């Protein structure tokens, strides 16, 4: 290669590198400005309470002598929005309390490890500090099942019953090898978040609809809450708390199983049919949930995906209120 072409190649490389640096800088600024604007408009619908040195969000409503405590699944960026379809159905017959774990919704981030005992103790303190009186009917979606069962193990006198909304059994999570923590917390995905590429992709309605595909595209949620849900996702997706929660899933399941004994109150399992595409392991462990309670009931819900409450809130509310009234 001649000196002339070598010099041209060096110039091309310098120009390309300069363009990449400029684009990265623009992406970082775009992400930071967008996040700052989102934080200013992201107003909590409930109240914030200081728990273990950080602020935790709790939204409450309804009336009654029993409090329904709603735990979201992993990756549900805004639990308040997620459980919205249940509020009017529960309110006349029970109090309800939706909490955001640290790293979710309107709660702070924390530097405390997301082991199941810590999460259960944080919930216990939140309910006490906020004045939510027992007995509690604990409702959990997906991975929220682990902290719910652990809470019941540690504080059984406070619990009246449990309802799982397609919640995974401890045995399922103990043996689940398909953990996406390394992917979500990996360099590629974190680069995508920090440089604004994820934020940019979420400006496409097609991308937003795809992200909500297993939530019935939030068809039962009003437009302003859909916006709040998207904002929560932009602010919370891929943060260290949610990633650590995934990494701890197997260990948390083992902790729950190590303390296993049949719970002395009702345990209702609502199992989605995934529109006829359920996985055999999931079906098997859902049925085996019966070993966790002396009063077991399973309801197989048709024509639904993982977020059953976004497809059939009447069924979910009826099963919750059945436990409330026992």
Rosetta silent file (secondary structure, phi, psi, omega in degrees, C-alpha in Angstrom):
SEQUENCE: XXXXXXXXXXXXXXXXXXXXXXXXXXXXXXXXXXXXXXXXXXXXXXXXXXXXXXXXXXXXXXXXXXXXXXXXXXXXXXXXXXXXXXXXXXXXXXXXXXXXXXXXXXXXXXXXXXXXXXXXXXXXXXXXXXXXXXXXXXXXXXXXXXXXXXXXXXXXXXXXXXXXXXXXXXXXXXXXXXXXXXXXXXXXXXXXXXXXXXXXXXXXXXXXXXXXXXXXXXXXXXXXXXXXXXXXXXXXXXXXXXXXXXXXXXXXXXXXXXXXXXXXXXXXXXXXXXXXXXXXXXXXXXXXXXXXXXXXXXXXXXXXXXXXXXXXXXXXXXXXXXXXXX
SCORE:     score description
SCORE:     0.000 S_00000001
   1 L     0.000  131.955 -178.993    0.000    0.000    0.000 S_00000001
   2 L   -72.734  160.220  178.763    1.390    3.401   -0.973 S_00000001
   3 H   -60.370  -35.662 -179.463    1.947    6.182    1.557 S_00000001
   4 H   -60.927  -47.006  179.966   -0.766    8.195   -0.194 S_00000001
   5 H   -71.092  -33.735  178.177   -3.420    5.472    0.338 S_00000001
   6 H   -62.667  -42.384  178.747   -2.175    4.804    3.847 S_00000001
   7 H   -64.501  -40.605  178.075   -2.737    8.462    4.742 S_00000001
   8 H   -62.588  -42.785  179.769   -6.221    8.373    3.191 S_00000001
   9 H   -62.127  -43.351  178.164   -7.114    5.253    5.168 S_00000001
  10 H   -60.482  -41.015  179.158   -5.944    6.873    8.411 S_00000001
  11 H   -63.485  -43.242  178.809   -8.087    9.922    7.624 S_00000001
  12 H   -60.276  -44.116 -179.977  -11.112    7.718    6.945 S_00000001
  13 H   -63.746  -40.644  178.672  -10.603    5.887   10.249 S_00000001
  14 H   -63.989  -42.987  178.114  -10.252    9.157   12.146 S_00000001
  15 H   -62.481  -45.917  179.576  -13.444   10.497   10.557 S_00000001
  16 H   -60.944  -44.955 -179.714  -15.326    7.267   11.334 S_00000001
  17 H   -63.712  -39.400  178.596  -14.090    7.256   14.921 S_00000001
  18 H   -63.217  -41.650  178.643  -15.041   10.908   15.311 S_00000001
  19 H   -63.445  -42.097  179.236  -18.547   10.191   14.020 S_00000001
  20 H   -62.187  -43.913  179.884  -18.928    7.276   16.442 S_00000001
  21 H   -63.141  -41.284  179.006  -17.792    9.452   19.358 S_00000001
  22 H   -64.122  -45.324  179.984  -20.219   12.209   18.332 S_00000001
  23 H   -63.442  -42.304  178.070  -23.110    9.749   17.999 S_00000001
  24 H   -62.461  -42.397  178.318  -22.299    8.175   21.368 S_00000001
  25 H   -61.872  -43.287  177.802  -22.146   11.615   22.960 S_00000001
  26 H   -63.064  -40.491  178.939  -25.491   12.578   21.444 S_00000001
  27 H   -63.682  -42.977  178.575  -26.980    9.288   22.635 S_00000001
  28 H   -62.719  -42.620  178.682  -25.727    9.799   26.188 S_00000001
  29 H   -65.535  -43.792  178.230  -27.122   13.334   26.266 S_00000001
  30 H   -57.304  -44.079  179.335  -30.430   12.150   24.791 S_00000001
  31 H   -65.951  -45.925 -177.312  -30.711    9.474   27.486 S_00000001
  32 H   -66.266  -43.228  179.195  -29.784   11.808   30.346 S_00000001
  33 H   -65.630  -43.624  179.286  -32.109   14.610   29.241 S_00000001
  34 H   -62.658  -44.057  179.239  -34.967   12.170   28.641 S_00000001
  35 H   -63.605  -40.049  179.312  -34.504   10.485   32.026 S_00000001
  36 H   -63.578  -42.082  178.202  -34.386   13.870   33.770 S_00000001
  37 H   -66.468  -40.338  178.914  -37.640   14.947   32.114 S_00000001
  38 H   -62.434  -43.150 -178.771  -39.285   11.618   32.944 S_00000001
  39 H   -62.438  -35.791 -179.978  -38.325   11.887   36.612 S_00000001
  40 H   -68.512  -33.927 -177.286  -39.894   15.350   36.870 S_00000001
  41 H   -92.940   -5.688 -172.945  -43.229   14.153   35.446 S_00000001
  42 L   -89.406   83.391 -173.856  -43.282   10.784   37.244 S_00000001
  43 L   -92.259  126.063 -179.726  -45.593   11.598   40.168 S_00000001
  44 L   -64.782  133.417  176.083  -46.408    8.805   42.673 S_00000001
  45 L   -78.797  -20.719  179.763  -50.143    8.021   42.932 S_00000001
  46 L  -109.101 -146.050 -178.787  -49.631    6.654   46.453 S_00000001
  47 E  -119.969  153.489  177.603  -47.323    7.517   49.331 S_00000001
  48 E  -104.724  134.966 -179.319  -43.604    7.058   49.918 S_00000001
  49 E  -126.246  142.875  178.520  -42.351    5.568   53.200 S_00000001
  50 E   -79.609  117.892 -178.591  -38.801    5.303   54.476 S_00000001
  51 E  -128.650  116.778  179.549  -37.878    1.633   54.659 S_00000001
  52 L    53.450   36.871  174.459  -34.335    0.575   55.557 S_00000001
  53 L    90.254   -0.709  178.784  -33.021    3.998   54.581 S_00000001
  54 E  -131.805  163.673 -179.089  -34.787    4.357   51.212 S_00000001
  55 E   -89.145  128.290  178.169  -38.205    5.476   49.995 S_00000001
  56 E  -120.197  138.315 -174.674  -40.694    2.761   49.088 S_00000001
  57 E   -93.961  138.790  176.786  -43.988    3.406   47.301 S_00000001
  58 E  -138.421  128.515  175.823  -47.367    2.059   48.398 S_00000001
  59 E  -112.331  129.088 -176.414  -50.727    2.667   46.736 S_00000001
  60 E  -128.072  160.285  176.980  -53.842    1.807   48.746 S_00000001
  61 E  -172.325 -178.320  176.275  -57.601    1.851   48.318 S_00000001
  62 E    81.463  177.528 -179.186  -60.822    0.040   49.119 S_00000001
  63 L  -139.161  150.018  176.704  -62.641   -0.714   52.353 S_00000001
  64 L   144.328  175.750 -177.505  -62.908   -3.697   54.651 S_00000001
  65 L   -91.538   -8.985  179.573  -61.381   -5.641   57.511 S_00000001
  66 L  -115.618  139.865  179.214  -58.991   -7.624   55.283 S_00000001
  67 E  -108.274  121.712  176.253  -56.077   -6.108   53.344 S_00000001
  68 E   -88.896  117.448 -177.657  -55.176   -7.562   49.956 S_00000001
  69 E  -103.616  118.253 -172.309  -51.422   -7.093   49.424 S_00000001
  70 E  -104.266  119.166  178.745  -50.444   -7.203   45.740 S_00000001
  71 E  -107.327  129.120 -179.023  -46.917   -8.223   44.684 S_00000001
  72 L   -82.620  166.982  175.611  -45.863   -7.754   41.071 S_00000001
  73 L   -85.698  173.404  179.262  -43.775  -10.108   38.986 S_00000001
  74 L   -63.730  140.909  174.394  -40.222   -9.545   37.865 S_00000001
  75 L    78.815    0.184  176.016  -39.805   -6.805   35.249 S_00000001
  76 L   -80.676   95.359 -167.406  -43.234   -5.263   35.802 S_00000001
  77 L   -59.495  -34.683 -177.219  -41.934   -1.710   35.753 S_00000001
  78 L  -130.874   88.430 -178.339  -45.037   -0.061   37.245 S_00000001
  79 H   -57.127  -34.984  178.766  -47.017   -2.360   39.593 S_00000001
  80 H   -57.852  -45.513  178.888  -49.622    0.375   40.236 S_00000001
  81 H   -70.163  -41.225 -175.732  -50.545    0.422   36.542 S_00000001
  82 H   -58.645  -40.345 -177.059  -50.261   -3.339   36.170 S_00000001
  83 L   -92.041    5.691 -177.271  -52.898   -4.077   38.814 S_00000001
  84 H   -50.515  -43.274 -177.184  -55.227   -1.241   37.763 S_00000001
  85 H   -60.794  -13.833 -177.866  -57.935   -3.565   36.286 S_00000001
  86 H   -92.789  -18.900 -167.298  -58.532   -5.074   39.765 S_00000001
  87 H   -60.059  -51.908 -177.505  -59.066   -1.915   41.821 S_00000001
  88 H   -65.669  -27.770 -178.584  -62.749   -1.210   41.212 S_00000001
  89 H   -79.118  -30.697  179.644  -63.591   -4.879   41.619 S_00000001
  90 H   -86.366  -35.089 -167.798  -61.786   -5.244   44.954 S_00000001
  91 H   -52.202  -41.518 -177.412  -62.561   -1.848   46.507 S_00000001
  92 L   -69.765  -17.146 -171.281  -66.138   -2.456   47.761 S_00000001
  93 L  -120.744   -9.369 -177.962  -65.175   -5.625   49.633 S_00000001
  94 L  -161.374  152.189  167.901  -61.573   -5.273   50.776 S_00000001
  95 E   -75.921  152.856  174.619  -58.741   -2.875   51.331 S_00000001
  96 E  -138.352  151.860 -178.362  -55.878   -3.325   48.915 S_00000001
  97 E  -140.962  118.377  178.666  -52.239   -2.282   48.951 S_00000001
  98 E  -105.816  122.732 -177.825  -49.919   -2.392   45.926 S_00000001
  99 E  -113.721  148.381  175.144  -46.236   -2.035   46.737 S_00000001
 100 L  -102.613  115.341  171.912  -43.225   -1.296   44.559 S_00000001
 101 L   -59.419  159.914  175.628  -40.133   -3.244   45.504 S_00000001
 102 L   -58.128  133.861 -177.453  -36.938   -1.203   45.406 S_00000001
 103 L    95.087   -2.045 -178.848  -35.990   -0.674   41.778 S_00000001
 104 L  -123.246  156.315  171.213  -39.609   -0.709   40.612 S_00000001
 105 L    50.981 -125.063 -174.980  -42.317    1.866   40.011 S_00000001
 106 L  -101.095    4.518  179.459  -41.961    4.951   42.170 S_00000001
 107 L   -79.577  160.440  175.698  -39.660    3.416   44.786 S_00000001
 108 L   -70.014  170.324  165.401  -35.987    4.253   45.194 S_00000001
 109 L   -87.553  162.845  179.723  -33.122    2.031   44.146 S_00000001
 110 L  -138.627  159.453  175.599  -31.178    0.318   46.940 S_00000001
 111 L  -100.388    5.039 -179.484  -27.729   -1.130   47.456 S_00000001
 112 L   -83.128  141.230 -179.209  -29.080   -4.016   49.562 S_00000001
 113 L   -59.724  145.693 -176.329  -28.946   -7.507   48.096 S_00000001
 114 L   -92.635   45.811  173.826  -32.262   -8.778   46.729 S_00000001
 115 L   -75.371  154.963 -169.038  -32.369  -11.980   48.757 S_00000001
 116 H   -66.381  -30.451  177.848  -35.845  -13.162   49.635 S_00000001
 117 H   -68.470  -40.970  178.005  -35.522  -12.581   53.395 S_00000001
 118 H   -63.380  -44.976 -178.838  -34.554   -8.947   52.877 S_00000001
 119 H   -64.020  -42.472  178.772  -37.420   -8.376   50.442 S_00000001
 120 H   -64.663  -39.844  179.057  -39.949  -10.033   52.785 S_00000001
 121 H   -68.734  -35.249  176.276  -38.718   -7.985   55.745 S_00000001
 122 H   -63.391  -41.732  177.675  -38.942   -4.778   53.702 S_00000001
 123 H   -63.962  -43.493  179.887  -42.556   -5.585   52.892 S_00000001
 124 H   -59.001  -45.047  179.813  -43.313   -6.349   56.539 S_00000001
 125 H   -66.531  -39.518  179.180  -41.861   -3.022   57.647 S_00000001
 126 H   -60.241  -45.297 -179.553  -43.700   -1.158   54.872 S_00000001
 127 H   -64.186  -37.794  178.766  -47.056   -2.605   55.928 S_00000001
 128 H   -69.170  -50.983 -177.016  -46.382   -1.709   59.548 S_00000001
 129 H   -61.876  -36.525 -177.543  -45.094    1.819   58.927 S_00000001
 130 L   -84.523   -4.689  176.178  -47.953    2.622   56.553 S_00000001
 131 L    79.483   24.426  177.839  -50.594    1.324   58.973 S_00000001
 132 L   -82.182  111.399 -173.080  -51.940   -1.544   56.853 S_00000001
 133 L   -84.453  140.899  172.875  -53.658   -3.785   59.345 S_00000001
 134 L   -73.566  168.765    6.366  -53.798   -7.577   59.085 S_00000001
 135 L   -76.495  154.086 -179.752  -55.122  -10.049   58.268 S_00000001
 136 E  -109.232  137.807  163.939  -53.529   -9.988   54.824 S_00000001
 137 E  -103.196  114.250 -176.092  -54.491  -11.876   51.701 S_00000001
 138 E   -88.269  128.159  179.466  -51.253  -12.002   49.747 S_00000001
 139 E  -120.217  128.326 -176.607  -51.549  -11.873   45.954 S_00000001
 140 E  -133.992  140.136  173.959  -48.504  -12.513   43.788 S_00000001
 141 E  -109.077  136.024  171.456  -47.810  -12.572   40.091 S_00000001
 142 L    54.785 -126.314 -176.433  -44.992  -14.613   38.538 S_00000001
 143 L   -66.964  -14.864  174.812  -41.664  -14.360   40.458 S_00000001
 144 H   -61.208  -12.860  179.476  -43.441  -12.397   43.206 S_00000001
 145 H   -59.528  -36.611 -174.650  -44.515  -15.818   44.477 S_00000001
 146 H   -66.330  -48.935 -179.778  -41.199  -16.337   46.292 S_00000001
 147 H   -66.752  -30.614  179.576  -41.316  -13.222   48.492 S_00000001
 148 H   -68.207  -47.572  178.450  -45.013  -13.863   49.158 S_00000001
 149 H   -65.047  -40.159  179.955  -44.480  -17.415   50.400 S_00000001
 150 H   -64.542  -38.835  176.103  -41.442  -16.328   52.405 S_00000001
 151 H   -60.043  -44.630 -179.684  -43.475  -13.555   54.030 S_00000001
 152 H   -65.089  -34.443  177.439  -46.132  -16.125   54.957 S_00000001
 153 H   -67.375  -39.819 -175.664  -43.458  -18.426   56.398 S_00000001
 154 H   -81.826  -30.723 -175.335  -41.975  -15.660   58.544 S_00000001
 155 L  -131.879   57.463 -173.881  -45.232  -13.975   59.601 S_00000001
 156 H   -62.652  -29.330 -178.468  -47.946  -16.673   59.431 S_00000001
 157 H   -69.508  -13.858 -178.758  -50.133  -15.060   62.087 S_00000001
 158 H   -94.475   -8.901 -168.900  -50.643  -12.044   59.813 S_00000001
 159 E  -107.403  134.206  178.065  -51.782  -14.012   56.763 S_00000001
 160 E   -99.424  -27.111 -179.233  -55.317  -15.135   55.900 S_00000001
 161 E   176.227  170.884 -179.759  -54.536  -16.688   52.525 S_00000001
 162 E  -132.462  140.135  171.984  -52.542  -16.500   49.292 S_00000001
 163 E  -125.357  123.975  177.082  -53.595  -16.153   45.655 S_00000001
 164 E  -100.923  127.828  175.851  -51.030  -16.762   42.906 S_00000001
 165 E  -100.677   91.683 -173.503  -51.619  -15.160   39.496 S_00000001
 166 L    49.362   41.888  177.834  -49.611  -17.521   37.309 S_00000001
 167 L   -79.544  140.193  179.224  -47.015  -17.451   40.056 S_00000001
 168 L   -78.622  143.985  177.869  -44.112  -19.827   39.742 S_00000001
 169 L   -75.704  154.816  176.002  -43.621  -22.484   42.391 S_00000001
 170 H   -56.359  -36.580  179.395  -40.388  -22.502   44.420 S_00000001
 171 H   -64.414  -36.263  178.419  -39.556  -25.865   42.840 S_00000001
 172 H   -64.256  -48.438 -177.229  -39.864  -24.336   39.378 S_00000001
 173 H   -71.753  -26.706  177.481  -37.506  -21.462   40.165 S_00000001
 174 H   -64.207  -34.609 -175.176  -35.067  -23.728   41.979 S_00000001
 175 H  -104.363    1.792 -177.593  -34.544  -25.709   38.766 S_00000001
 176 L   -75.475  115.261 -178.624  -34.990  -22.923   36.218 S_00000001
 177 L   -98.200   -7.479 -176.870  -31.737  -22.610   34.253 S_00000001
 178 L   -92.010   66.691 -175.870  -33.075  -20.101   31.724 S_00000001
 179 L   -99.509  119.378 -175.165  -32.154  -16.999   33.730 S_00000001
 180 L   -85.785   12.989 -175.514  -31.728  -13.828   31.600 S_00000001
 181 H   -56.967  -44.262 -178.036  -29.838  -11.845   34.284 S_00000001
 182 H   -66.879  -33.014  179.014  -26.501  -11.981   32.442 S_00000001
 183 H   -70.916  -48.339 -177.794  -28.140  -10.896   29.190 S_00000001
 184 H   -69.131  -35.678  179.886  -30.082   -7.981   30.697 S_00000001
 185 L   -90.635   -0.677 -177.286  -27.152   -6.947   32.874 S_00000001
 186 L   -74.071  168.965 -174.952  -24.570   -7.596   30.152 S_00000001
 187 H   -57.632  -45.651 -175.665  -22.523   -5.010   28.294 S_00000001
 188 H   -58.997  -48.333 -178.076  -24.630   -5.060   25.125 S_00000001
 189 H   -71.323  -39.978  178.828  -27.946   -4.380   26.807 S_00000001
 190 H   -66.284  -35.485  174.869  -26.532   -1.849   29.286 S_00000001
 191 H   -61.072  -44.200  179.391  -24.834   -0.047   26.374 S_00000001
 192 H   -60.046  -38.554 -179.448  -28.208    0.060   24.625 S_00000001
 193 H   -73.046  -49.878 -172.331  -29.837    1.608   27.714 S_00000001
 194 H   -71.513  -25.329 -179.929  -27.136    4.136   28.591 S_00000001
 195 L   -94.286    7.600  174.964  -26.640    5.421   25.048 S_00000001
 196 L    84.331   -0.371 -178.865  -30.357    6.079   24.526 S_00000001
 197 H   -65.596  -39.357  177.029  -30.905    3.314   21.972 S_00000001
 198 H   -64.601  -45.414  178.695  -33.504    1.627   24.163 S_00000001
 199 H   -59.711  -42.269  179.768  -35.259    4.959   24.768 S_00000001
 200 H   -63.598  -42.053 -179.777  -35.211    5.690   21.048 S_00000001
 201 H   -63.893  -31.634 -178.309  -36.696    2.284   20.206 S_00000001
 202 L   -76.352   -0.577  173.346  -39.527    2.889   22.681 S_00000001
 203 L   -80.764  -11.824  177.317  -40.686    5.868   20.618 S_00000001
 204 L   -87.771  125.490  179.896  -42.067    3.343   18.144 S_00000001
 205 H   -63.596  -31.377  177.805  -45.623    2.279   18.948 S_00000001
 206 H   -63.438  -40.609  178.750  -44.926   -1.114   17.385 S_00000001
 207 H   -67.220  -42.609  178.372  -42.101   -1.691   19.851 S_00000001
 208 H   -61.507  -45.675  179.196  -44.275   -0.572   22.776 S_00000001
 209 H   -61.494  -39.472  179.674  -47.096   -2.889   21.668 S_00000001
 210 H   -65.024  -38.397  179.855  -44.638   -5.765   21.348 S_00000001
 211 H   -69.047  -21.857 -179.907  -43.342   -5.152   24.878 S_00000001
 212 L  -104.522   14.102 -173.874  -46.937   -5.301   26.144 S_00000001
 213 H   -59.251  -40.352 -178.555  -47.964   -8.305   24.080 S_00000001
 214 H   -87.437    7.792  175.257  -48.371  -10.655   27.046 S_00000001
 215 H  -114.737   27.300  178.527  -50.278   -7.950   28.967 S_00000001
 216 H    59.446   27.565 -177.944  -53.149   -7.755   26.479 S_00000001
 217 H    53.591   26.193  179.614  -51.452   -4.568   25.183 S_00000001
 218 H    53.584   38.730 -178.377  -52.814   -2.892   28.344 S_00000001
 219 L   -65.510  -22.380 -178.665  -56.232   -2.601   26.694 S_00000001
 220 L   -94.401    9.834 -176.561  -57.933   -2.361   30.114 S_00000001
 221 L  -114.963  133.282  179.398  -55.721    0.552   31.201 S_00000001
 222 L   -65.448  160.817 -172.617  -56.469    4.242   30.398 S_00000001
 223 H   -59.102  -39.675 -177.793  -54.117    6.228   28.172 S_00000001
 224 H   -66.746  -32.169  178.178  -52.558    8.304   30.953 S_00000001
 225 H   -78.401  -29.133  172.810  -51.603    5.176   32.870 S_00000001
 226 H   -61.577  -40.202  178.305  -50.175    3.575   29.749 S_00000001
 227 H   -64.363  -41.619  178.478  -47.902    6.603   29.528 S_00000001
 228 H   -64.521  -34.689  178.218  -46.936    6.200   33.207 S_00000001
 229 H   -66.383  -43.853  178.503  -46.163    2.547   32.555 S_00000001
 230 H   -63.840  -41.006  178.850  -43.880    3.419   29.641 S_00000001
 231 H   -61.928  -42.637  178.772  -42.149    6.092   31.720 S_00000001
 232 H   -61.637  -39.499  179.349  -41.513    3.590   34.507 S_00000001
 233 H   -64.946  -43.056  179.706  -40.012    1.162   32.019 S_00000001
 234 H   -63.897  -33.625 -178.276  -37.699    3.843   30.610 S_00000001
 235 H   -83.671  -29.415 -169.802  -36.564    4.779   34.117 S_00000001
 236 H  -110.424  -18.393 -173.326  -36.276    1.297   35.621 S_00000001
 237 L   -59.072  128.850  174.536  -35.423   -1.195   32.897 S_00000001
 238 L    74.590   17.042  178.971  -32.184   -3.037   33.524 S_00000001
 239 L   -75.845  165.914 -171.594  -31.338   -1.397   36.853 S_00000001
 240 H   -64.111  -31.592  179.854  -29.123   -3.211   39.352 S_00000001
 241 H   -66.239  -46.152 -178.464  -31.984   -4.118   41.728 S_00000001
 242 H   -68.604  -34.307  178.029  -34.018   -5.919   39.083 S_00000001
 243 H   -68.930  -43.577  179.159  -30.943   -7.709   37.746 S_00000001
 244 H   -64.310  -34.552  177.625  -29.872   -8.827   41.225 S_00000001
 245 H   -60.331  -41.229  176.474  -33.426  -10.030   41.855 S_00000001
 246 H   -66.374  -44.555 -177.716  -33.080  -12.324   38.841 S_00000001
 247 H   -63.271  -28.866 -178.089  -29.639  -13.521   39.889 S_00000001
 248 L   -87.069   -4.546 -171.653  -30.987  -14.400   43.335 S_00000001
 249 H   -56.079  -47.968 -179.471  -34.014  -16.316   42.028 S_00000001
 250 H   -63.729  -44.909  179.879  -32.503  -19.816   42.369 S_00000001
 251 H   -66.047  -39.100  178.672  -31.043  -19.102   45.809 S_00000001
 252 H   -63.831  -40.363  177.678  -34.284  -17.473   46.953 S_00000001
 253 H   -62.300  -40.751  178.589  -36.255  -20.522   45.839 S_00000001
 254 H   -63.340  -38.275  177.762  -33.894  -22.753   47.818 S_00000001
 255 H   -62.858  -44.162  179.660  -34.417  -20.604   50.925 S_00000001
 256 H   -64.363  -43.822 -179.299  -38.187  -20.912   50.622 S_00000001
 257 H   -66.253  -36.705  179.744  -37.994  -24.675   50.054 S_00000001
 258 H   -63.088  -22.793 -179.857  -35.625  -25.126   53.017 S_00000001
 259 L  -107.675   21.669 -173.686  -38.349  -23.675   55.243 S_00000001
 260 L   -72.572  132.267  163.747  -41.193  -25.592   53.661 S_00000001
 261 L  -157.578  148.993 -175.277  -44.146  -26.883   55.624 S_00000001
 262 L   -54.708  128.036  179.147  -47.797  -26.863   54.561 S_00000001
 263 E   -72.567  138.771 -173.812  -49.301  -23.416   55.069 S_00000001
 264 E   -87.680   25.002  179.522  -52.373  -23.521   57.344 S_00000001
 265 E  -141.494  169.010 -174.952  -54.489  -21.204   55.181 S_00000001
 266 E   -60.093  140.454  173.363  -55.971  -21.192   51.652 S_00000001
 267 E  -130.009  111.098  179.717  -53.650  -21.181   48.654 S_00000001
 268 E  -106.241  128.688 -179.437  -55.329  -20.513   45.305 S_00000001
 269 E  -111.042  117.287  173.867  -53.330  -20.983   42.119 S_00000001
 270 E   -98.660  118.493 -174.142  -54.549  -19.264   38.949 S_00000001
 271 E  -113.997  124.895  179.249  -52.806  -20.866   35.974 S_00000001
 272 E   -75.829  149.569  176.469  -52.773  -19.323   32.492 S_00000001
 273 L   -94.367   -1.744  178.837  -53.301  -21.493   29.417 S_00000001
 274 H    49.145   37.833 -179.918  -51.016  -19.249   27.289 S_00000001
 275 H    51.956   41.343  176.417  -53.591  -19.542   24.515 S_00000001
 276 H    84.070   11.675 -176.753  -52.835  -23.254   24.256 S_00000001
 277 L  -121.744   38.864 -179.492  -49.034  -22.913   24.316 S_00000001
 278 L   -72.162  153.175  177.494  -48.147  -23.802   27.894 S_00000001
 279 L   -91.228  137.970 -177.005  -44.827  -25.457   28.743 S_00000001
 280 H   -54.827  -42.000 -178.894  -45.004  -28.950   30.314 S_00000001
 281 H   -63.313  -39.410  179.387  -42.681  -28.047   33.223 S_00000001
 282 H   -66.027  -45.939  179.448  -44.810  -25.030   34.115 S_00000001
 283 H   -59.530  -44.257 -178.398  -48.045  -27.050   34.023 S_00000001
 284 H   -62.310  -49.545 -176.377  -46.495  -29.784   36.164 S_00000001
 285 H   -72.631  -25.952  175.032  -45.150  -27.470   38.874 S_00000001
 286 H   -64.092  -43.906  178.977  -48.371  -25.449   38.970 S_00000001
 287 H   -66.711  -33.820 -178.081  -50.294  -28.617   39.867 S_00000001
 288 H   -75.867   -5.325  175.787  -47.633  -29.586   42.417 S_00000001
 289 H   -58.157  -19.727 -176.224  -48.225  -26.334   44.271 S_00000001
 290 H   -60.285  -22.337 -179.711  -50.816  -28.301   46.280 S_00000001
 291 H   -72.837   -6.851 -176.715  -48.068  -29.565   48.587 S_00000001
 292 H   -92.489   -5.606 -178.392  -47.656  -26.029   49.915 S_00000001
 293 E  -149.544  149.855  175.237  -51.031  -25.712   51.635 S_00000001
 294 E   -80.133  -10.859 -179.971  -53.563  -27.735   53.554 S_00000001
 295 E  -131.372   80.862 -171.927  -56.287  -25.811   51.666 S_00000001
 296 E  -101.949  142.950  174.663  -55.293  -25.892   47.998 S_00000001
 297 E  -145.852  133.799  175.152  -57.271  -24.809   44.944 S_00000001
 298 E  -119.791  135.860  177.386  -56.170  -24.515   41.318 S_00000001
 299 E  -123.493  116.776  176.531  -58.065  -22.622   38.618 S_00000001
 300 E   -88.663  118.233 -174.408  -56.960  -23.035   35.012 S_00000001
 301 E  -100.767  121.928 -177.462  -57.833  -19.830   33.171 S_00000001
 302 L   -86.181  160.527  175.879  -58.447  -20.106   29.436 S_00000001
 303 L    54.634   55.249 -179.687  -57.703  -17.573   26.710 S_00000001
 304 L  -152.800  160.251  172.962  -55.009  -15.709   28.574 S_00000001
 305 L  -107.380 -163.653 -171.811  -51.301  -15.063   28.708 S_00000001
 306 L   -58.660  -37.016 -179.972  -48.993  -14.705   31.722 S_00000001
 307 L   -89.635   76.358 -174.371  -50.672  -11.517   33.025 S_00000001
 308 H   -57.110  -37.527 -177.139  -54.060  -13.075   33.704 S_00000001
 309 H   -66.689  -16.243  176.215  -55.325   -9.942   35.476 S_00000001
 310 H   -89.534   -8.710  178.318  -54.911   -7.936   32.276 S_00000001
 311 L  -109.236  -45.297 -175.540  -57.144  -10.374   30.375 S_00000001
 312 L  -132.949   67.794 -178.435  -59.697  -11.616   32.929 S_00000001
 313 H   -62.862  -27.951  178.583  -59.721   -9.283   35.951 S_00000001
 314 H   -62.727  -44.885  179.825  -63.198  -10.518   36.961 S_00000001
 315 H   -62.745  -45.881 -178.593  -61.931  -14.070   37.448 S_00000001
 316 H   -62.956  -47.161 -179.152  -58.896  -12.887   39.390 S_00000001
 317 H   -63.138  -40.461  179.947  -60.902  -10.524   41.617 S_00000001
 318 H   -62.101  -41.678 -179.674  -63.543  -13.175   42.326 S_00000001
 319 H   -69.455  -36.412  176.595  -60.908  -15.677   43.461 S_00000001
 320 H   -64.436  -46.314 -176.830  -59.204  -13.085   45.656 S_00000001
 321 H   -69.249  -26.980  175.120  -62.502  -12.075   47.275 S_00000001
 322 H   -62.848  -40.382  177.233  -63.391  -15.731   47.853 S_00000001
 323 H   -71.344  -38.589  178.073  -60.291  -16.017   50.038 S_00000001
 324 H   -57.592  -40.483 -172.551  -61.045  -12.648   51.681 S_00000001
 325 H   -85.720   -7.424 -179.611  -64.500  -13.828   52.724 S_00000001
 326 L   -68.914    0.000    0.000  -63.424  -17.210   54.119 S_00000001
